[in-house]
CSV table of C-alpha atoms in Angstrom, one decimal:
chain,number,residue,atom,x,y,z
A,1,MET,CA,151.2,97.3,80.2
A,2,TYR,CA,152.5,93.9,79.6
A,3,ASN,CA,150.3,92.7,82.8
A,4,THR,CA,147.1,94.1,81.2
A,5,LYS,CA,148.0,92.4,77.8
A,6,ILE,CA,148.3,89.1,79.7
A,7,LYS,CA,145.1,89.8,81.8
A,8,ILE,CA,143.2,90.3,78.4
A,9,LEU,CA,144.6,87.2,76.8
A,10,ASN,CA,143.7,84.9,80.0
A,11,ALA,CA,140.2,86.5,79.9
A,12,SER,CA,139.9,85.8,76.3
A,13,VAL,CA,140.9,82.3,76.6
A,14,ARG,CA,138.4,81.5,79.5
A,15,LEU,CA,135.7,83.0,77.6
A,16,PHE,CA,136.5,81.4,74.6
A,17,ASN,CA,136.6,78.1,76.3
A,18,GLU,CA,133.3,78.6,77.8
A,19,ASN,CA,131.2,80.1,75.0
A,20,GLY,CA,133.2,79.7,71.6
A,21,ILE,CA,135.3,82.2,69.9
A,22,ASP,CA,132.3,83.6,67.7
A,23,SER,CA,129.8,84.4,70.4
A,24,VAL,CA,132.2,86.4,72.6
A,25,ARG,CA,132.1,90.0,72.5
A,26,LEU,CA,134.8,92.5,73.3
A,27,GLN,CA,132.6,94.0,75.9
A,28,GLN,CA,132.6,90.7,77.7
A,29,ILE,CA,136.5,90.1,77.5
A,30,ALA,CA,136.9,93.7,79.0
A,31,ASP,CA,134.4,92.9,81.8
A,32,GLU,CA,136.2,89.6,82.5
A,33,ALA,CA,139.6,91.3,82.6
A,34,GLU,CA,138.2,94.0,84.7
A,35,ILE,CA,139.2,96.8,82.4
A,36,SER,CA,137.4,99.3,80.2
A,37,VAL,CA,136.7,98.7,76.5
A,38,GLY,CA,138.9,101.8,75.8
A,39,ASN,CA,141.7,100.0,77.7
A,40,LEU,CA,141.3,96.9,75.7
A,41,ALA,CA,141.1,98.7,72.3
A,42,TYR,CA,144.2,100.4,73.0
A,43,HIS,CA,146.0,97.1,73.5
A,44,TYR,CA,144.2,95.2,70.7
A,45,LYS,CA,142.5,97.2,68.1
A,46,SER,CA,140.1,94.5,67.1
A,47,LYS,CA,138.6,91.1,67.9
A,48,ASP,CA,140.9,89.7,64.9
A,49,VAL,CA,144.1,91.1,66.5
A,50,LEU,CA,143.1,89.7,69.9
A,51,ILE,CA,142.4,86.3,68.5
A,52,GLU,CA,145.7,86.5,66.4
A,53,ALA,CA,147.4,87.1,69.7
A,54,VAL,CA,145.6,84.4,71.7
A,55,TYR,CA,146.5,82.0,68.8
A,56,GLU,CA,150.2,83.0,69.1
A,57,ARG,CA,150.3,82.4,72.6
A,58,ILE,CA,148.9,79.0,72.5
A,59,PHE,CA,151.5,78.0,69.8
A,60,GLU,CA,154.5,79.4,71.9
A,61,GLU,CA,153.0,77.3,74.7
A,62,PHE,CA,152.7,74.1,72.6
A,63,HIS,CA,156.2,74.5,71.3
A,64,GLU,CA,157.4,75.0,74.9
A,65,ILE,CA,156.0,71.6,75.6
A,66,PHE,CA,158.2,70.1,72.8
A,67,ARG,CA,161.2,71.7,74.5
A,68,HIS,CA,160.7,69.3,77.5
A,69,TYR,CA,161.4,66.4,75.3
A,70,LEU,CA,163.9,64.0,76.9
A,71,LYS,CA,165.4,66.5,79.3
A,72,ARG,CA,166.4,63.4,81.5
A,73,PRO,CA,166.6,59.7,80.0
A,74,ASP,CA,164.0,58.4,82.7
A,75,LEU,CA,160.2,57.7,83.0
A,76,ALA,CA,159.6,60.7,85.2
A,77,ASP,CA,160.7,63.0,82.4
A,78,PHE,CA,157.8,61.7,80.3
A,79,ASP,CA,155.5,62.0,83.4
A,80,ILE,CA,156.3,65.7,83.7
A,81,GLN,CA,155.7,66.1,79.9
A,82,ILE,CA,152.3,64.4,80.2
A,83,SER,CA,151.4,67.0,83.3
A,84,ILE,CA,152.3,69.8,80.9
A,85,TYR,CA,150.3,68.4,78.1
A,86,TYR,CA,147.2,68.2,80.5
A,87,ALA,CA,147.8,71.6,81.8
A,88,PHE,CA,147.8,72.9,78.1
A,89,PHE,CA,144.9,70.9,76.8
A,90,SER,CA,142.8,71.6,79.8
A,91,LYS,CA,143.6,75.2,79.6
A,92,ASN,CA,142.7,75.6,76.0
A,93,ARG,CA,139.8,73.4,75.3
A,94,PHE,CA,138.2,75.8,72.8
A,95,TYR,CA,140.8,74.8,70.1
A,96,LEU,CA,139.2,71.5,69.2
A,97,SER,CA,135.8,73.0,68.5
A,98,GLU,CA,137.4,75.7,66.5
A,99,PHE,CA,139.6,73.2,64.7
A,100,PHE,CA,136.6,71.1,63.5
A,101,LYS,CA,134.4,73.7,62.5
A,102,ALA,CA,137.1,75.5,60.3
A,103,ASN,CA,136.2,75.5,56.4
A,104,ASN,CA,139.3,77.3,55.6
A,105,THR,CA,141.7,74.8,56.0
A,106,THR,CA,144.6,76.9,54.8
A,107,ALA,CA,143.9,79.5,57.5
A,108,PRO,CA,147.5,80.1,59.2
A,109,HIS,CA,146.4,79.0,62.7
A,110,TYR,CA,144.8,75.7,61.1
A,111,LEU,CA,148.0,74.9,59.3
A,112,GLN,CA,150.1,75.6,62.6
A,113,TRP,CA,147.7,73.1,64.4
A,114,GLN,CA,148.3,70.5,62.1
A,115,ASP,CA,152.0,71.2,62.3
A,116,CYS,CA,151.9,71.0,66.1
A,117,THR,CA,150.0,68.0,66.4
A,118,ALA,CA,152.2,66.1,63.7
A,119,LYS,CA,155.5,67.0,65.6
A,120,MET,CA,153.6,65.8,68.8
A,121,LEU,CA,153.0,62.3,67.1
A,122,LEU,CA,156.5,62.4,66.1
A,123,GLN,CA,157.8,63.1,69.7
A,124,LEU,CA,155.8,60.2,70.8
A,125,ARG,CA,157.1,57.8,68.4
A,126,SER,CA,160.8,58.8,68.9
A,127,ARG,CA,160.4,58.5,72.8
A,128,LEU,CA,159.1,54.9,72.4
A,129,GLN,CA,162.1,54.3,70.1
A,130,PHE,CA,164.2,55.8,73.0
A,131,LEU,CA,162.9,53.6,75.5
A,132,VAL,CA,163.3,50.6,73.6
A,133,LYS,CA,166.9,51.2,73.2
A,134,ASN,CA,167.3,52.1,76.7
A,135,ASN,CA,165.9,48.6,77.5
A,136,GLU,CA,162.8,50.1,79.2
A,137,LEU,CA,160.3,48.7,76.7
A,138,LEU,CA,160.4,45.3,75.2
A,139,PRO,CA,161.7,45.0,71.6
A,140,GLU,CA,158.8,45.3,69.0
A,141,LYS,CA,157.2,41.7,68.6
A,142,GLU,CA,155.4,43.1,65.2
A,143,PRO,CA,156.6,45.6,63.0
A,144,GLY,CA,154.9,48.9,63.5
A,145,GLN,CA,153.6,47.9,66.9
A,146,TYR,CA,155.0,50.9,68.7
A,147,GLU,CA,153.9,53.2,65.8
A,148,LEU,CA,150.4,52.2,66.5
A,149,LEU,CA,151.0,52.8,70.4
A,150,ALA,CA,152.3,56.1,69.9
A,151,GLU,CA,148.8,56.9,67.8
A,152,GLN,CA,146.9,55.7,70.7
A,153,MET,CA,148.8,57.5,73.1
A,154,TRP,CA,148.5,60.8,70.9
A,155,MET,CA,144.7,60.1,70.8
A,156,SER,CA,144.5,59.9,74.5
A,157,LEU,CA,146.6,62.9,75.0
A,158,VAL,CA,144.5,65.1,72.7
A,159,PHE,CA,140.9,63.5,73.2
A,160,PHE,CA,140.9,62.5,76.7
A,161,ILE,CA,139.3,65.7,78.1
A,162,PRO,CA,136.9,66.3,75.3
A,163,LYS,CA,136.0,62.5,75.7
A,164,SER,CA,135.5,62.9,79.5
A,165,ASN,CA,133.3,65.9,78.8
A,166,MET,CA,131.0,64.3,76.4
A,167,ILE,CA,130.2,61.2,78.6
A,168,GLY,CA,130.0,63.5,81.8
A,169,GLN,CA,133.0,61.9,83.4
A,170,GLN,CA,135.0,63.8,85.9
A,171,TYR,CA,138.6,64.3,85.1
A,172,ASP,CA,141.8,65.2,86.8
A,173,GLU,CA,145.4,65.3,86.1
A,174,ILE,CA,145.8,61.9,87.8
A,175,SER,CA,143.1,60.2,85.6
A,176,TYR,CA,144.6,61.7,82.6
A,177,LYS,CA,148.1,60.5,83.3
A,178,LYS,CA,147.0,57.0,84.4
A,179,ASN,CA,145.3,56.7,81.1
A,180,ILE,CA,148.5,57.2,79.2
A,181,TRP,CA,150.6,55.1,81.6
A,182,ASN,CA,148.0,52.1,81.3
A,183,LEU,CA,148.6,52.1,77.7
A,184,LEU,CA,152.2,51.9,78.0
A,185,LYS,CA,152.4,49.3,80.9
A,186,PRO,CA,152.0,46.0,78.9
A,187,TYR,CA,155.0,46.9,77.0
A,188,PHE,CA,157.6,47.4,79.7
A,189,GLY,CA,160.7,45.2,80.2
A,190,PRO,CA,162.0,44.1,83.5
A,191,GLU,CA,164.2,47.3,83.9
A,192,GLY,CA,161.3,49.3,82.6
A,193,LEU,CA,158.7,47.8,85.3
A,194,GLU,CA,161.1,48.6,88.0
A,195,GLU,CA,161.3,51.9,87.4
A,196,PHE,CA,157.7,52.4,86.8
A,197,ARG,CA,157.2,50.8,90.0
A,198,ALA,CA,159.6,52.9,91.9
A,199,MET,CA,159.0,56.2,90.3
A,200,ILE,CA,155.4,56.4,88.8
A,201,VAL,CA,153.2,53.8,90.8
A,202,PRO,CA,153.9,55.7,94.2
A,203,VAL,CA,152.6,59.0,92.6
A,204,LEU,CA,149.8,57.9,90.5
A,205,PHE,CA,148.4,54.4,91.5
B,1,MET,CA,150.2,86.1,62.4
B,2,LYS,CA,153.9,86.1,61.8
B,3,THR,CA,155.0,82.9,60.0
B,4,ARG,CA,157.0,80.8,62.4
B,5,PHE,CA,160.1,78.9,61.4
B,6,ASN,CA,158.9,75.4,60.5
B,7,MET,CA,161.1,72.4,60.4
B,8,ASP,CA,160.4,69.6,58.2
B,9,THR,CA,158.7,66.7,59.3
B,10,LYS,CA,161.6,64.3,58.1
B,11,ALA,CA,164.0,66.7,59.3
B,12,TYR,CA,162.3,67.0,62.8
B,13,ASP,CA,162.3,63.1,63.0
B,14,THR,CA,166.1,63.1,62.4
B,15,PHE,CA,166.7,65.5,64.8
B,16,LEU,CA,164.8,63.8,67.4
B,17,GLN,CA,166.9,60.7,66.6
B,18,GLY,CA,169.7,62.8,67.3
B,19,LEU,CA,168.3,63.8,70.8
B,20,ASN,CA,167.7,60.1,71.3
B,21,GLU,CA,171.2,59.2,70.6
B,22,GLN,CA,172.9,61.8,72.8
B,23,TYR,CA,172.4,59.7,75.7
B,24,PHE,CA,174.4,56.7,74.4
B,25,VAL,CA,177.0,58.2,72.4
B,26,GLU,CA,177.9,61.7,74.0
B,27,LYS,CA,180.3,62.4,76.7
B,28,ARG,CA,181.0,65.3,79.1
B,29,GLY,CA,182.2,68.5,77.3
B,30,ASN,CA,185.3,70.6,78.3
B,31,GLN,CA,185.4,73.7,80.4
B,32,SER,CA,186.4,75.6,77.2
B,33,ASP,CA,183.0,74.8,76.0
B,34,PHE,CA,181.7,77.6,78.4
B,35,ARG,CA,183.7,80.2,76.5
B,36,LEU,CA,180.6,81.8,74.7
B,37,TYR,CA,179.6,82.8,78.2
B,38,PHE,CA,182.2,85.3,78.8
B,39,ASP,CA,183.9,85.8,75.4
B,40,ASP,CA,181.8,88.6,74.3
B,41,LEU,CA,184.5,90.6,72.5
B,42,TRP,CA,183.1,89.9,69.2
B,43,LEU,CA,180.3,92.1,70.0
B,44,ALA,CA,182.5,95.1,69.2
B,45,ASP,CA,182.5,94.2,65.6
B,46,THR,CA,179.1,93.9,64.8
B,47,ALA,CA,176.6,95.5,62.5
B,48,VAL,CA,173.3,96.5,64.0
B,49,ILE,CA,170.1,95.5,62.0
B,50,ASP,CA,166.7,96.6,63.0
B,51,ASP,CA,163.7,94.1,62.5
B,52,VAL,CA,160.2,95.3,63.0
B,53,HIS,CA,157.6,92.6,62.8
B,54,ARG,CA,154.1,91.6,63.9
B,55,SER,CA,153.9,89.7,67.2
B,56,HIS,CA,151.0,89.1,69.6
B,57,GLY,CA,148.6,91.5,67.5
B,58,ALA,CA,151.2,94.4,67.9
B,59,TRP,CA,154.5,95.5,66.1
B,60,ALA,CA,157.8,94.5,67.8
B,61,VAL,CA,161.0,96.1,67.4
B,62,ASP,CA,164.1,93.9,67.7
B,63,LEU,CA,167.7,94.6,67.1
B,64,ILE,CA,170.1,92.1,65.7
B,65,PHE,CA,173.9,92.4,66.4
B,66,ALA,CA,175.7,90.3,63.7
B,67,SER,CA,179.3,89.8,63.5
B,68,ILE,CA,180.9,91.3,60.4
B,69,HIS,CA,183.2,88.6,59.9
B,70,ASN,CA,180.6,85.9,60.2
B,71,PRO,CA,177.0,87.0,59.9
B,72,LEU,CA,175.8,83.6,61.4
B,73,LYS,CA,177.2,84.6,64.6
B,74,PHE,CA,174.7,87.0,65.9
B,75,ILE,CA,172.2,87.9,68.9
B,76,LYS,CA,169.0,89.4,68.7
B,77,ARG,CA,167.3,91.6,71.6
B,78,HIS,CA,163.8,92.8,72.0
B,79,ILE,CA,163.5,96.4,72.5
B,80,THR,CA,159.9,97.5,72.6
B,81,THR,CA,156.4,97.0,71.1
B,82,HIS,CA,154.1,99.5,69.5
B,83,SER,CA,150.4,99.0,68.2
B,84,CYS,CA,151.4,101.6,65.3
B,85,PRO,CA,153.6,100.2,62.5
B,86,LYS,CA,155.0,103.7,61.4
B,87,ARG,CA,155.8,104.3,65.3
B,88,ALA,CA,157.4,101.3,65.5
B,89,ALA,CA,159.4,101.6,62.4
B,90,GLN,CA,160.6,105.0,63.8
B,91,GLN,CA,161.5,103.6,67.1
B,92,GLY,CA,163.6,101.0,65.2
B,93,GLU,CA,165.5,103.4,63.2
B,94,PHE,CA,166.2,105.5,66.0
B,95,MET,CA,167.5,102.6,68.4
B,96,ARG,CA,169.5,101.1,65.2
B,97,ARG,CA,171.2,104.4,64.7
B,98,ALA,CA,172.1,104.8,68.6
B,99,ALA,CA,173.3,101.5,68.9
B,100,ALA,CA,175.4,101.5,65.7
B,101,LYS,CA,177.2,104.5,66.9
B,102,ASP,CA,181.1,103.4,66.4
B,103,GLN,CA,184.1,105.8,66.0
B,104,ARG,CA,185.2,103.6,62.9
B,105,GLY,CA,181.9,104.5,61.1
B,106,THR,CA,178.8,102.3,60.7
B,107,LEU,CA,179.8,98.5,60.3
B,108,SER,CA,177.8,96.5,58.0
B,109,VAL,CA,177.4,92.8,57.2
B,110,SER,CA,177.7,91.4,53.6
B,111,VAL,CA,176.4,88.2,52.2
B,112,ASN,CA,179.8,87.2,50.9
B,113,PRO,CA,181.2,85.8,53.9
B,114,LEU,CA,178.6,83.2,53.9
B,115,GLN,CA,179.7,81.8,50.5
B,116,VAL,CA,176.3,80.8,49.2
B,117,CYS,CA,176.3,78.4,46.4
B,118,LYS,CA,173.6,79.4,43.9
B,119,ASN,CA,173.6,76.1,42.0
């Protein structure tokens, strides 16, 4: 039973990515999941309930990424988190269109998106502070420099895939990660640069 | 959708600072810190509370085992999921009664040990 639920949720996310939430019918989801509509209705009584379940799973995945914060005090740890961000944002592309077309800004999932993205920005800021303290990044030359960098990194993590789609550019995990590391590279101190060359460059560049 | 526990932005920021600090100030723990893995005698003195809530578009039944001496010491176990709220509530009630069977009677938790300050 649990496998069928997962199959339905995966099929829903695939179809939502391709066609948007509004234009997908339950019949299409049932066909994609290779089950009958009756079976689908047994697991999820209506489309609203199904959408609720999809959002709930997405937020669980988002929070799972936050748990990967600073498991190890090195750059490879951040590289792993970027990989997970890529997997998340490339799998759930439909969220952006839904977010921008939402008129009801007090809808629960809208507020949860806001909460998650705010936390994501805080984590990036905090990681930069840690890297400075660990002598991997140079100290701030101007106040607010790293806050600005954290915002740029946040924009790249969230909008790199939609941007690539908009300009018809091919993207993959390597180009996504390179984009983030290129933002960070000019700020490395001698220790950070050494670690970057040893751990990140051989894999990405 | 069930409202998720939400940490205030400022508190979350402080929490992250604490995580950053741990690599500079924290030291290795002791063997006795792992007591929580094997010391489960406290589970004999727990009250069982059923928790039926909406999760993933269905009704989830969880049982909470809370220590009668310190209600902040508890574990939560997922039991089952139903699409019908009445069946979920019924299942929760049966599971709670089955799990709470104790020769000393049914144990219960009180808010008093928490010493809540209402100021």
